[in-house]
Each structure stands twice: as structure tokens, then as C-alpha cells.
Coordinates of C-alpha atoms in Angstrom, one line a residue:
M299 CA 14.6 9.8 -4.4
P300 CA 16.7 6.9 -5.9
Q301 CA 16.4 3.7 -3.9
G302 CA 19.1 1.8 -5.8
E303 CA 20.3 0.9 -9.3
N304 CA 18.0 2.0 -12.1
A305 CA 18.5 -1.3 -14.0
R306 CA 17.6 -4.3 -11.8
P307 CA 17.6 -7.8 -13.2
A308 CA 14.0 -9.0 -13.8
P309 CA 12.7 -12.0 -11.8
R310 CA 11.9 -15.1 -13.7
S311 CA 8.7 -17.1 -13.1
T312 CA 8.0 -20.8 -12.8
S313 CA 4.6 -22.3 -11.9
G314 CA 3.5 -25.7 -11.0
A315 CA 0.9 -27.4 -13.2
A316 CA -2.7 -26.9 -12.0
S317 CA -5.1 -29.8 -11.8
S318 CA -8.6 -29.7 -13.3
D319 CA -9.9 -28.1 -10.1
S320 CA -7.0 -25.6 -10.0
H321 CA -7.2 -22.5 -7.9
S322 CA -9.7 -20.0 -9.3
A323 CA -9.1 -16.3 -10.0
L324 CA -8.0 -14.5 -6.9
G325 CA -9.8 -11.6 -5.3
S326 CA -8.4 -8.1 -5.4
A327 CA -7.9 -7.7 -1.7
V328 CA -4.3 -7.9 -0.5
S329 CA -3.0 -8.1 3.1
T330 CA 0.6 -8.2 4.2
I331 CA 2.1 -9.9 7.2
V332 CA 5.7 -9.0 8.1
L333 CA 7.4 -11.5 10.5
A334 CA 9.6 -9.8 13.0
A335 CA 9.3 -11.7 16.3
G336 CA 12.7 -13.5 16.4
E337 CA 15.2 -13.0 19.1
G338 CA 18.3 -12.7 16.8
T339 CA 20.7 -14.3 19.3
R340 CA 23.6 -14.2 16.8
M341 CA 23.5 -10.4 16.9
R342 CA 24.7 -10.6 20.5
S343 CA 22.9 -7.4 21.4
A344 CA 20.4 -6.0 23.9
T345 CA 18.7 -4.3 21.0
P346 CA 16.2 -6.5 19.1
K347 CA 17.6 -7.6 15.8
V348 CA 15.0 -5.9 13.7
L349 CA 15.8 -2.6 15.3
H350 CA 19.4 -2.6 14.1
P351 CA 19.7 0.1 11.4
I352 CA 21.2 0.4 8.0
A353 CA 21.0 3.6 5.9
G354 CA 19.3 5.3 8.8
R355 CA 16.4 2.9 9.2
P356 CA 15.9 -0.2 11.4
L357 CA 15.7 -3.4 9.4
V358 CA 12.0 -3.8 10.2
E359 CA 11.2 -0.3 8.9
H360 CA 12.8 -1.2 5.6
A361 CA 10.5 -4.2 5.4
V362 CA 7.4 -2.3 6.4
R363 CA 8.0 0.5 4.0
A364 CA 8.5 -2.0 1.1
A365 CA 5.3 -3.8 2.0
A366 CA 3.3 -0.6 2.5
G367 CA 4.3 0.5 -1.0
T368 CA 2.2 -2.3 -2.5
G369 CA -0.9 -0.6 -1.0
P370 CA -2.2 -3.6 1.1
D371 CA -5.6 -3.4 2.7
D372 CA -4.1 -4.6 6.0
L373 CA -0.5 -4.4 7.1
V374 CA 0.4 -6.6 10.1
V375 CA 3.7 -7.0 11.8
V376 CA 4.2 -10.0 14.1
I377 CA 6.5 -9.0 17.0
G378 CA 7.9 -10.9 20.0
H379 CA 11.3 -10.3 21.4
G380 CA 11.7 -6.6 22.4
R381 CA 8.0 -6.1 21.6
D382 CA 7.7 -2.8 23.4
A383 CA 10.6 -1.1 21.6
V384 CA 9.7 -2.6 18.3
G385 CA 6.0 -1.6 18.7
E386 CA 7.0 1.9 19.6
H387 CA 9.1 2.3 16.5
L388 CA 6.4 0.8 14.3
A389 CA 3.9 3.3 15.7
R390 CA 6.2 6.1 14.6
V391 CA 6.5 4.5 11.1
A392 CA 2.8 4.3 10.9
D393 CA 2.5 8.0 11.6
D394 CA 5.1 8.8 9.0
L395 CA 3.3 6.6 6.4
D396 CA -0.1 7.9 7.5
R397 CA -1.6 4.5 7.6
K398 CA -2.5 1.8 10.1
V399 CA 0.2 -0.7 10.9
H400 CA -1.2 -3.5 13.1
T401 CA 1.0 -5.4 15.5
V402 CA 0.4 -8.9 16.9
V403 CA 2.5 -10.5 19.6
Q404 CA 3.8 -14.0 19.1
D405 CA 4.4 -14.9 22.8
Q406 CA 6.1 -18.2 21.9
Q407 CA 8.3 -18.7 18.9
L408 CA 6.9 -22.0 17.6
G409 CA 7.9 -21.5 14.0
T410 CA 7.1 -19.5 11.0
G411 CA 3.8 -21.2 10.5
H412 CA 2.7 -20.3 14.0
A413 CA 3.9 -16.7 13.4
V414 CA 1.7 -16.3 10.3
A415 CA -1.2 -17.9 12.1
C416 CA -0.8 -15.2 14.7
G417 CA -0.7 -12.5 12.0
L418 CA -3.9 -13.8 10.4
T419 CA -5.8 -13.0 13.6
A420 CA -5.3 -9.3 12.9
L421 CA -6.7 -9.4 9.3
A422 CA -10.2 -8.0 8.7
D423 CA -10.9 -10.9 6.4
Q424 CA -8.7 -14.0 7.0
R425 CA -10.1 -16.2 4.2
H426 CA -10.4 -14.1 1.1
G427 CA -8.0 -12.4 -1.2
T428 CA -4.2 -12.6 -1.1
V429 CA -1.9 -12.7 1.8
L430 CA 1.7 -11.5 1.2
V431 CA 4.2 -12.7 3.8
S432 CA 7.7 -11.2 4.2
Y433 CA 10.3 -10.8 6.9
G434 CA 11.5 -8.0 9.1
D435 CA 15.2 -8.8 8.5
V436 CA 15.4 -8.6 4.7
P437 CA 16.1 -4.9 4.3
L438 CA 17.0 -4.7 0.6
L439 CA 13.7 -6.3 -0.6
D440 CA 11.8 -3.5 -2.3
T441 CA 8.3 -2.6 -3.3
A442 CA 9.0 -3.3 -7.0
T443 CA 9.9 -6.9 -6.3
L444 CA 6.9 -7.5 -4.0
T445 CA 4.6 -6.0 -6.6
E446 CA 6.1 -8.3 -9.3
L447 CA 5.5 -11.3 -6.9
L448 CA 1.8 -10.3 -6.5
A449 CA 1.4 -9.8 -10.2
E450 CA 2.9 -13.2 -10.9
H451 CA 0.7 -14.8 -8.3
H452 CA -2.5 -13.3 -9.8
E453 CA -1.6 -13.9 -13.4
R454 CA -0.7 -17.5 -12.9
R455 CA -3.7 -18.1 -10.7
N456 CA -1.5 -19.7 -8.1
A457 CA -2.5 -20.8 -4.7
V458 CA 1.1 -20.1 -3.5
T459 CA 3.9 -18.2 -5.2
V460 CA 7.3 -18.1 -3.5
L461 CA 10.1 -15.7 -4.2
S462 CA 13.2 -17.7 -4.8
A463 CA 16.8 -17.1 -5.8
V464 CA 19.7 -19.1 -7.1
V465 CA 22.9 -18.7 -5.1
D466 CA 26.3 -20.1 -5.0
D467 CA 26.2 -21.0 -1.3
P468 CA 22.7 -22.0 -0.1
T469 CA 23.9 -22.8 3.4
G470 CA 21.2 -22.0 6.0
Y471 CA 18.4 -21.5 3.5
G472 CA 15.5 -23.8 2.7
R473 CA 15.8 -25.4 -0.7
L474 CA 13.1 -25.3 -3.4
V475 CA 12.3 -28.8 -4.5
R476 CA 11.1 -29.4 -8.1
D477 CA 9.9 -32.5 -9.9
D478 CA 11.4 -33.8 -13.1
A479 CA 9.3 -31.3 -15.1
G480 CA 10.8 -28.4 -13.1
Q481 CA 7.5 -27.7 -11.3
V482 CA 7.7 -26.6 -7.6
T483 CA 6.7 -29.4 -5.3
G484 CA 7.7 -28.0 -1.9
I485 CA 10.5 -26.5 0.2
V486 CA 12.8 -28.4 2.5
E487 CA 14.7 -26.8 5.4
Q488 CA 18.4 -27.4 5.6
K489 CA 18.2 -29.4 8.8
D490 CA 15.7 -31.8 7.2
A491 CA 17.3 -32.0 3.7
T492 CA 18.9 -35.0 2.2
A493 CA 22.4 -34.8 0.7
A494 CA 20.8 -34.3 -2.8
Q495 CA 18.4 -31.7 -1.6
A496 CA 21.2 -29.8 0.3
A497 CA 23.0 -29.5 -3.0
I498 CA 20.2 -27.6 -4.6
G499 CA 21.2 -24.0 -5.3
E500 CA 17.7 -22.5 -5.5
I501 CA 16.7 -21.1 -2.1
N502 CA 13.6 -19.9 -0.4
S503 CA 13.6 -16.2 0.4
G504 CA 10.8 -16.7 2.9
V505 CA 8.6 -14.3 1.0
Y506 CA 5.3 -15.6 -0.4
A507 CA 2.0 -14.7 -1.9
F508 CA -0.8 -17.0 -0.6
D509 CA -4.4 -17.5 -1.4
A510 CA -5.9 -16.6 1.9
T511 CA -8.3 -19.6 2.0
V512 CA -5.5 -22.1 1.0
L513 CA -3.2 -20.6 3.6
S514 CA -5.7 -20.7 6.5
D515 CA -6.7 -24.3 5.7
A516 CA -3.0 -25.4 5.4
L517 CA -2.0 -23.7 8.7
D518 CA -4.5 -25.9 10.5
R519 CA -2.8 -29.0 9.1
L520 CA 0.9 -28.2 9.9
S521 CA 2.9 -30.7 11.9
T522 CA 5.9 -30.3 14.2
D523 CA 7.4 -33.6 12.9
N524 CA 10.7 -32.1 11.8
A525 CA 14.2 -31.5 13.0
Q526 CA 13.3 -28.3 14.9
G527 CA 9.9 -29.4 16.2
E528 CA 8.3 -26.2 14.8
L529 CA 5.4 -25.4 12.6
Y530 CA 7.1 -24.6 9.2
L531 CA 5.3 -22.2 6.9
T532 CA 7.2 -23.9 4.1
D533 CA 5.1 -27.0 4.5
V534 CA 2.1 -25.0 3.2
L535 CA 3.5 -25.4 -0.3
S536 CA 3.5 -29.2 -0.2
I537 CA 0.1 -29.2 1.4
A538 CA -1.3 -26.9 -1.3
R539 CA 0.4 -29.0 -4.0
S540 CA -1.0 -32.3 -2.6
D541 CA -4.5 -30.7 -2.6
G542 CA -4.1 -30.1 -6.3
H543 CA -3.5 -26.4 -6.2
S544 CA -1.0 -24.5 -8.4
V545 CA 2.3 -23.6 -6.7
G546 CA 4.8 -21.3 -8.4
A547 CA 8.0 -19.5 -7.9
L548 CA 9.3 -16.1 -9.0
V549 CA 13.1 -16.3 -9.3
C550 CA 14.7 -13.1 -8.2
A551 CA 17.9 -12.5 -10.3
D552 CA 19.2 -9.9 -7.8
T553 CA 20.1 -12.1 -4.9
W554 CA 20.9 -9.1 -2.7
L555 CA 17.2 -8.4 -2.4
V556 CA 16.4 -11.6 -0.6
E557 CA 19.5 -11.7 1.7
G558 CA 18.6 -11.6 5.4
V559 CA 20.5 -10.4 8.4
N560 CA 21.4 -12.8 11.2
D561 CA 24.6 -11.3 12.6
R562 CA 26.5 -8.1 12.6
V563 CA 28.7 -9.3 9.7
Q564 CA 25.6 -9.6 7.5
L565 CA 24.3 -6.3 8.9
A566 CA 27.5 -4.5 7.7
R567 CA 27.5 -6.3 4.4
L568 CA 23.9 -5.4 3.5
G569 CA 24.4 -1.9 4.8
A570 CA 27.4 -1.4 2.5
E571 CA 25.4 -2.7 -0.5
L572 CA 22.4 -0.5 0.2
N573 CA 24.7 2.5 0.6
R574 CA 26.4 1.6 -2.7
R575 CA 23.0 1.6 -4.4
L576 CA 21.9 4.9 -2.9
V577 CA 25.1 6.6 -3.9
L578 CA 24.9 5.2 -7.4
G579 CA 21.3 6.3 -7.7
W580 CA 22.1 9.9 -6.7
M581 CA 25.0 10.0 -9.1
R582 CA 22.6 9.1 -11.9
E583 CA 20.4 11.9 -10.7
G584 CA 23.2 14.5 -11.3
V585 CA 25.2 14.4 -8.1
T586 CA 29.0 14.4 -8.2
V587 CA 30.5 11.9 -5.8
T588 CA 34.3 12.1 -6.0
D589 CA 34.9 9.0 -4.0
P590 CA 31.8 6.8 -3.8
A591 CA 33.4 4.3 -1.5
S592 CA 33.9 6.8 1.3
V593 CA 30.4 8.5 1.1
W594 CA 27.6 7.3 3.3
L595 CA 23.9 8.3 2.8
D596 CA 20.7 7.6 4.7
C597 CA 17.6 6.5 2.7
D598 CA 15.8 9.8 3.5
V599 CA 18.6 12.1 2.4
A600 CA 17.5 14.4 -0.5
L601 CA 20.0 15.8 -2.9
S602 CA 19.7 18.2 -5.9
R603 CA 21.6 18.2 -9.2
D604 CA 25.1 19.5 -9.3
V605 CA 25.7 18.9 -5.6
T606 CA 29.2 17.7 -5.0
L607 CA 30.1 15.3 -2.3
E608 CA 33.7 15.1 -1.4
P609 CA 35.4 12.1 0.3
G610 CA 34.5 11.3 3.9
V611 CA 30.9 12.7 3.7
Q612 CA 28.1 11.2 5.8
L613 CA 24.6 12.6 5.3
R614 CA 22.1 11.3 7.8
G615 CA 18.6 11.8 9.2
G616 CA 16.7 13.6 6.4
T617 CA 19.4 16.0 5.5
T618 CA 18.6 18.0 2.3
V619 CA 21.2 19.6 0.1
G620 CA 20.3 22.3 -2.5
E621 CA 21.5 22.6 -6.1
G622 CA 25.2 23.4 -6.7
S623 CA 26.3 23.0 -3.1
L624 CA 29.6 21.5 -2.0
I625 CA 29.7 19.1 1.0
G626 CA 33.0 17.9 2.4
P627 CA 35.5 16.5 2.5
D628 CA 35.2 14.9 6.0
T629 CA 31.7 16.3 6.8
T630 CA 28.9 14.7 8.8
L631 CA 25.4 16.3 8.7
T632 CA 22.4 14.9 10.5
G633 CA 18.9 16.4 9.9
C634 CA 20.4 19.5 8.3
T635 CA 19.2 21.7 5.5
V636 CA 21.8 23.1 3.1
H637 CA 20.5 25.6 0.6
P638 CA 21.7 26.1 -3.0
G639 CA 25.2 27.2 -3.6
A640 CA 26.5 26.7 -0.1
S641 CA 29.8 25.1 1.0
V642 CA 30.2 23.0 4.1
V643 CA 33.7 21.7 4.6
R644 CA 35.1 19.5 7.4
T645 CA 32.1 20.1 9.6
H646 CA 29.9 18.2 12.0
G647 CA 26.3 19.4 12.0
E648 CA 23.0 18.3 13.5
G649 CA 19.6 20.1 13.1
A650 CA 21.2 23.1 11.4
E651 CA 20.4 25.2 8.4
V652 CA 22.9 26.8 6.0
G653 CA 21.6 29.5 3.8
P654 CA 22.1 30.1 0.0
G655 CA 25.7 30.8 -0.9
A656 CA 26.9 30.5 2.7
S657 CA 30.1 28.9 3.8
V658 CA 30.9 26.7 6.8
G659 CA 34.2 25.3 8.0
P660 CA 36.6 23.9 8.0
F661 CA 36.4 22.4 11.5
A662 CA 33.0 23.9 12.5
Y663 CA 30.4 22.4 14.8
L664 CA 26.8 23.2 14.0
R665 CA 24.4 22.2 16.8
P666 CA 20.6 22.0 16.8
G667 CA 19.0 25.4 16.0
A668 CA 22.0 26.9 14.2
R669 CA 20.8 28.9 11.2
L670 CA 23.2 30.7 8.9
G671 CA 21.8 33.3 6.5
E672 CA 22.4 33.9 2.9
K673 CA 26.1 34.4 2.0
G674 CA 27.0 34.2 5.7
K675 CA 30.1 32.6 7.1
I676 CA 30.9 30.2 10.0
G677 CA 34.6 29.7 9.9
T678 CA 37.3 27.6 11.5
F679 CA 36.8 26.2 15.0
V680 CA 33.5 27.8 15.4
E681 CA 30.6 26.2 17.4
V682 CA 27.0 27.5 16.9
K683 CA 24.0 26.4 18.9
N684 CA 20.4 27.6 18.8
S685 CA 21.4 30.9 17.1
E686 CA 20.4 32.8 14.0
I687 CA 23.1 34.5 12.0
G688 CA 21.8 37.0 9.5
T689 CA 22.5 37.5 5.8
G690 CA 26.1 38.3 5.0
S691 CA 27.2 38.1 8.7
K692 CA 30.5 36.3 9.5
V693 CA 31.8 34.4 12.5
P694 CA 35.2 33.6 11.1
H695 CA 37.3 31.8 13.8
L696 CA 37.6 30.3 17.2
T697 CA 34.2 31.3 18.6
Y698 CA 31.3 29.9 20.5
V699 CA 27.8 31.4 19.5
G700 CA 25.1 30.0 21.7
D701 CA 21.5 31.2 22.1
A702 CA 22.0 34.3 20.0
E703 CA 20.7 36.4 17.2
I704 CA 23.1 38.2 14.9
G705 CA 21.7 40.7 12.3
E706 CA 22.8 41.3 8.8
G707 CA 26.3 42.2 7.7
S708 CA 27.9 41.9 11.1
N709 CA 31.4 40.5 11.9
I710 CA 32.2 38.7 15.1
G711 CA 35.9 38.9 16.1
A712 CA 38.1 35.9 16.7
A713 CA 38.1 34.1 20.0
S714 CA 34.7 35.4 21.1
V715 CA 32.3 33.6 23.5
F716 CA 28.6 34.2 23.9
V717 CA 28.2 33.4 27.6
N718 CA 24.7 32.1 27.6
Y719 CA 24.4 30.0 30.7
D720 CA 24.3 31.3 34.3
G721 CA 24.4 27.9 35.9
V722 CA 20.6 27.7 36.1
A723 CA 19.1 29.1 32.9
K724 CA 20.1 29.9 29.3
H725 CA 19.9 33.6 28.2
R726 CA 20.1 35.2 24.7
T727 CA 22.5 37.7 23.2
V728 CA 21.4 40.0 20.4
I729 CA 24.0 41.5 18.0
G730 CA 22.5 44.1 15.6
S731 CA 23.1 44.5 11.9
H732 CA 26.4 45.9 10.6
A733 CA 28.0 45.6 14.0
R734 CA 31.8 45.0 14.4
T735 CA 32.8 43.1 17.6
G736 CA 36.5 42.9 18.6
A737 CA 38.6 39.8 19.1
D738 CA 38.5 38.0 22.5
N739 CA 35.1 39.4 23.4
M740 CA 32.8 37.9 26.1
F741 CA 29.1 38.7 25.7
V742 CA 27.5 37.9 29.0
A743 CA 23.8 37.3 28.3
P744 CA 21.3 38.7 28.4
V745 CA 22.8 41.5 26.5
E746 CA 22.3 43.5 23.3
V747 CA 24.7 45.2 20.9
G748 CA 22.9 47.7 18.8
D749 CA 23.0 48.2 15.0
G750 CA 26.3 49.6 13.7
A751 CA 28.0 49.4 17.1
Y752 CA 31.6 48.4 17.8
T753 CA 33.2 46.6 20.7
A754 CA 36.9 46.8 21.6
A755 CA 39.1 43.7 21.6
G756 CA 39.4 42.0 24.9
S757 CA 36.1 43.4 26.2
V758 CA 33.7 41.6 28.5
I759 CA 30.3 43.0 27.5
T760 CA 27.8 42.9 30.4
Q761 CA 25.6 45.9 29.5
D762 CA 23.7 46.8 26.4
V763 CA 25.6 48.8 23.8
P764 CA 23.6 51.5 22.0
P765 CA 23.5 51.6 18.2
G766 CA 26.6 53.3 16.8
A767 CA 28.5 53.2 20.0
M768 CA 31.9 51.9 20.8
A769 CA 32.0 49.7 23.9
V770 CA 35.3 49.2 25.8
A771 CA 35.1 46.9 28.8
R772 CA 38.6 46.0 29.9
G773 CA 41.2 46.9 32.5
R774 CA 44.0 49.4 31.7
Q775 CA 47.4 47.9 30.9
R776 CA 50.2 48.3 33.4
N777 CA 53.8 47.4 32.5
I778 CA 56.1 46.5 35.5
E779 CA 59.5 47.2 34.1
G780 CA 62.5 45.1 35.2
W781 CA 60.2 42.4 36.6
V782 CA 62.0 39.6 34.7
A783 CA 65.5 40.6 35.9
R784 CA 64.3 40.6 39.5
R785 CA 62.0 37.6 39.6
R786 CA 63.5 35.4 36.9
P787 CA 67.2 36.1 36.9
D788 CA 69.6 34.1 34.7
T789 CA 66.7 32.6 32.7
A790 CA 66.5 32.6 28.9
A791 CA 63.9 35.3 29.1
D792 CA 66.3 37.5 31.3
Q793 CA 69.2 37.0 28.9
A794 CA 67.0 37.9 25.9
A795 CA 65.7 41.0 27.7
Q796 CA 69.3 42.1 28.6
Q797 CA 70.4 41.6 25.0
A798 CA 67.5 43.7 23.7
Q799 CA 68.3 46.4 26.2
E800 CA 71.9 46.5 25.1
R801 CA 70.9 46.8 21.5
S802 CA 68.5 49.7 22.3
G803 CA 70.9 51.3 24.9
S804 CA 68.1 51.4 27.5
D805 CA 68.0 50.2 31.1
L806 CA 64.6 49.0 32.2
T807 CA 65.7 48.2 35.8
T808 CA 65.9 51.7 37.2
N809 CA 62.1 52.2 37.7
P810 CA 60.6 48.8 38.4
M811 CA 57.1 50.1 39.2
S812 CA 56.8 52.5 36.3
D813 CA 53.6 52.3 34.3
T814 CA 53.2 52.8 30.6
R815 CA 49.9 54.5 29.8

């Protein structure tokens, strides 16, 4: 499944000069700590910031999946605000990834250095190998970039390697400080920066690879002597440098990958960019998207070649679409399966399945458990819930099908209702194969219409219909002639009736109670 554009600008590397006792070759063990404890006050939400979603996944899940892709020995997420909700979601992510995801609570937010120190407590080995640190609110950062960062860190034998980026507006970010030779000497936070440092365009992404021993030692030496009175993780770089270790930077040319979310404006901005990359990736895989700007896809959507997505399509929650299918315009599918060659037009669906060559819509509503067979049809203003509609069967218009089973080759008349609820429990209706049901039928469940049976228009079916039978369940029509003339005199209806009588030469007032059989 494509995760973005195929061609991504390659990061550039720069490393600080190592002294004679420079950092030795790093061990192969890698652990990852994802920082996700912040409150996110600028989101102005009761939902923890890292649980706000883009492309169908909360921010923290994007971060955890990217980190898990590097295959770390330990994967730790530091949580704080909204810890219960965040922890519950991470447990589901761990199940989906089939790996352990440790959580550590940072009770007090005392800075990024303190958060990483909390994370270290969950590592099996806190002082050996490499520790990769990332954030839970940087959703576009991908496994490929993290892998490049680790490779750079190992190849350069760095004690610390930071992922940086050069941006036009560095406001709010820590700045990378370099010496006259261009070597990294440290990071300064904006609140602590001088005017010259604030003008630096190279920013700290907050993503690092550390030698575990160097990190552990430096964390013990951090100070709160700064503008925010916090323990800055960024100070580890200057401590490592002053100890004679090599400090480097990998410059990420694609600045989207290191942009974080602090408010809903940034959430929407990054969500739109991720969606653009997803749509572009699928187009390069052979999917036709007639209006890419109006199509929205979740990360876990799966599309086949020669699928066509018309304007206004939203595919969510693991929806899969088979080869050659047409979706849209104006269609939203969540957790649905659309088989090859199907057509789903102006439809809202959730948890439904559309068979090969079948057609749905326009203006259909597929609820959970709706299953349409091969070459079947669900038509205009039709709602289907928890029902199976067999091969070649049709429900063309203005109908509710709930808790039902319809066989093969049957046709359900317009304006029919499957009456499945008695006020206490749901009941099922069974319509056999090659049955023909009339318009304006009510099927009062539990009830069964046999194979090849017919039902008359306007019938309320309360009893089983044997195979091949015709069921008629309606009152006989009675015409009360002259009723309008007596009860609605001098109305437009009365005048029209009189004119019609004059044209036909009849008088319908002489026998007001006559019946027409």
C-alpha cells in the first residue's frame, strides 16, 4: 500500500568532528522511545492531542507504526495527559502490530529530558546500544526516514545524531547551532535564543538517535537553568560535544516529515498533505482519481488497479476495493469490501460487502452486515442492514431491508419494508430464490416467502408463503361514488369531477354508496 510519494528527497548528513577518544562502534541493539505525554492545550479539546486522527489513525499511532517499522528491540511510549485513553489505544495498536508496546507514565511534565528519562526505565538494557527518540505528534515521519537516521548514526559512529530540517519560518522550533566549520555544537530553544540564533533556519525536529550510555550519563547532568525551568533533551547534544563525542545531524529535505501538530489548524494542514500523498501513491499504482482534491483516503484503505474514484469519495476504516470497480461520485464507505467490477454511486456504507459486478445506488445506505451478491442490485433510496442479498437479486427502489435473507434472482418491489422489530427483539425475513414481490409490501418478521413465489402489490405478509404461490394480503377496494360532491362541494376537486362527468355523460351522484368490485 502506498504511503506517499514514490520519490522523496534524500536527507543530507553532517557530523561533528570526533576527538581522539571519539565514540566507539555502536552495538546492534536499538530501542525506541516515543514521547506522547503532553497536554496539547492549543487543541482546546477534551481529547488528548495525540489521539486526534488524520487519515484514519490517531497521531500517536502514526508515530508508533513508523517506529515499529525499524524493528526495535524495545518500543516505549511515554504517556501522561489522557493516559487511560491513550494507553487503551496503544494496546490495540500493539495487538494489530503483534508486538509489545510498553507504556510509561510521566506524572509531571518536567521537560523532554525528564520524559526520556522516564522512558529509559522501561528498557531492558538502558546503557547499551542505540536509543531512537521521536514524538507522538509528528504524523508524517515515516519508517524510511527513521531508518536513514539510524544508518547515519551508526555509519558516522556518532554519540548523538539529530534529524533536522531547513525551513523558511523556524518560529517555535529549537535551532541547530554550528561552529565556523559547520559542525553541530548544540541546540538552543527559541525562548533561550539570542537574536542571531533565532535567525537560524535549520531547526530541530525533536527526533534523535543516541548512544544509550552517552544518553543515560547526560540525562543525569541536565539542568533546569533555562527560560522554561525544564530539563531539555536538547542539552544532551552540548553535553556530549563537551565530553568529546561526535554529534551529527541528518538534514531532512522533505520538511513535511518533521512538522508537528500543536493546534487544529496544523492538524488539518498535515491531514490534507498526508491525504494528498496517499491519493498520489494510489494513482501511481493504477487507480484513476478524477478529482484528487475531493477524494479522501485512510491509511489502511486497499485499492486495486483500474479502480475509478469519482469526485466526493471518502474511503475509511480498512475499506477494500477490487479491480475495475467504480466508486462515486459522492460516496462514503467505512470498513466495506467492494469486489471487482462493482459500482457504488452516491452511497453511504459501513461494514458492508458488495459482490462482483454488483451495483449500488444512487442514494443508498448500506449498514453493518449488508451483503450484496454477485451482479445484484441495491437501488435508489434503499437501506439495507444485516441482510444477505443473493446472486442476481435486485432491490431497486424505496425499500428498507433489515435482518433478512434474499435468495438468488429475486426482485423486491418498490416501497417495500422488512418489518424486523417488534419493539423488543429483532426477527428475520427469508425471501427465496426467483421470487417476485409486489410494490408496497410489508414483510412482518418472522416470515418466509418460498422459492418462485409471488406477492401482490400492497400486501402485508404476516404468514409464510409456500414456494410457487401467490400471496394476496390486502383489503378489497370500495369506491364511494359522489363523495366529493357531497363532502367537498365547490372545491377544485368537485369542479374537476363535474367536468369529467359532463365529458363522459355520466352522473356519479345517483348511487352514493355503490361499490365497484
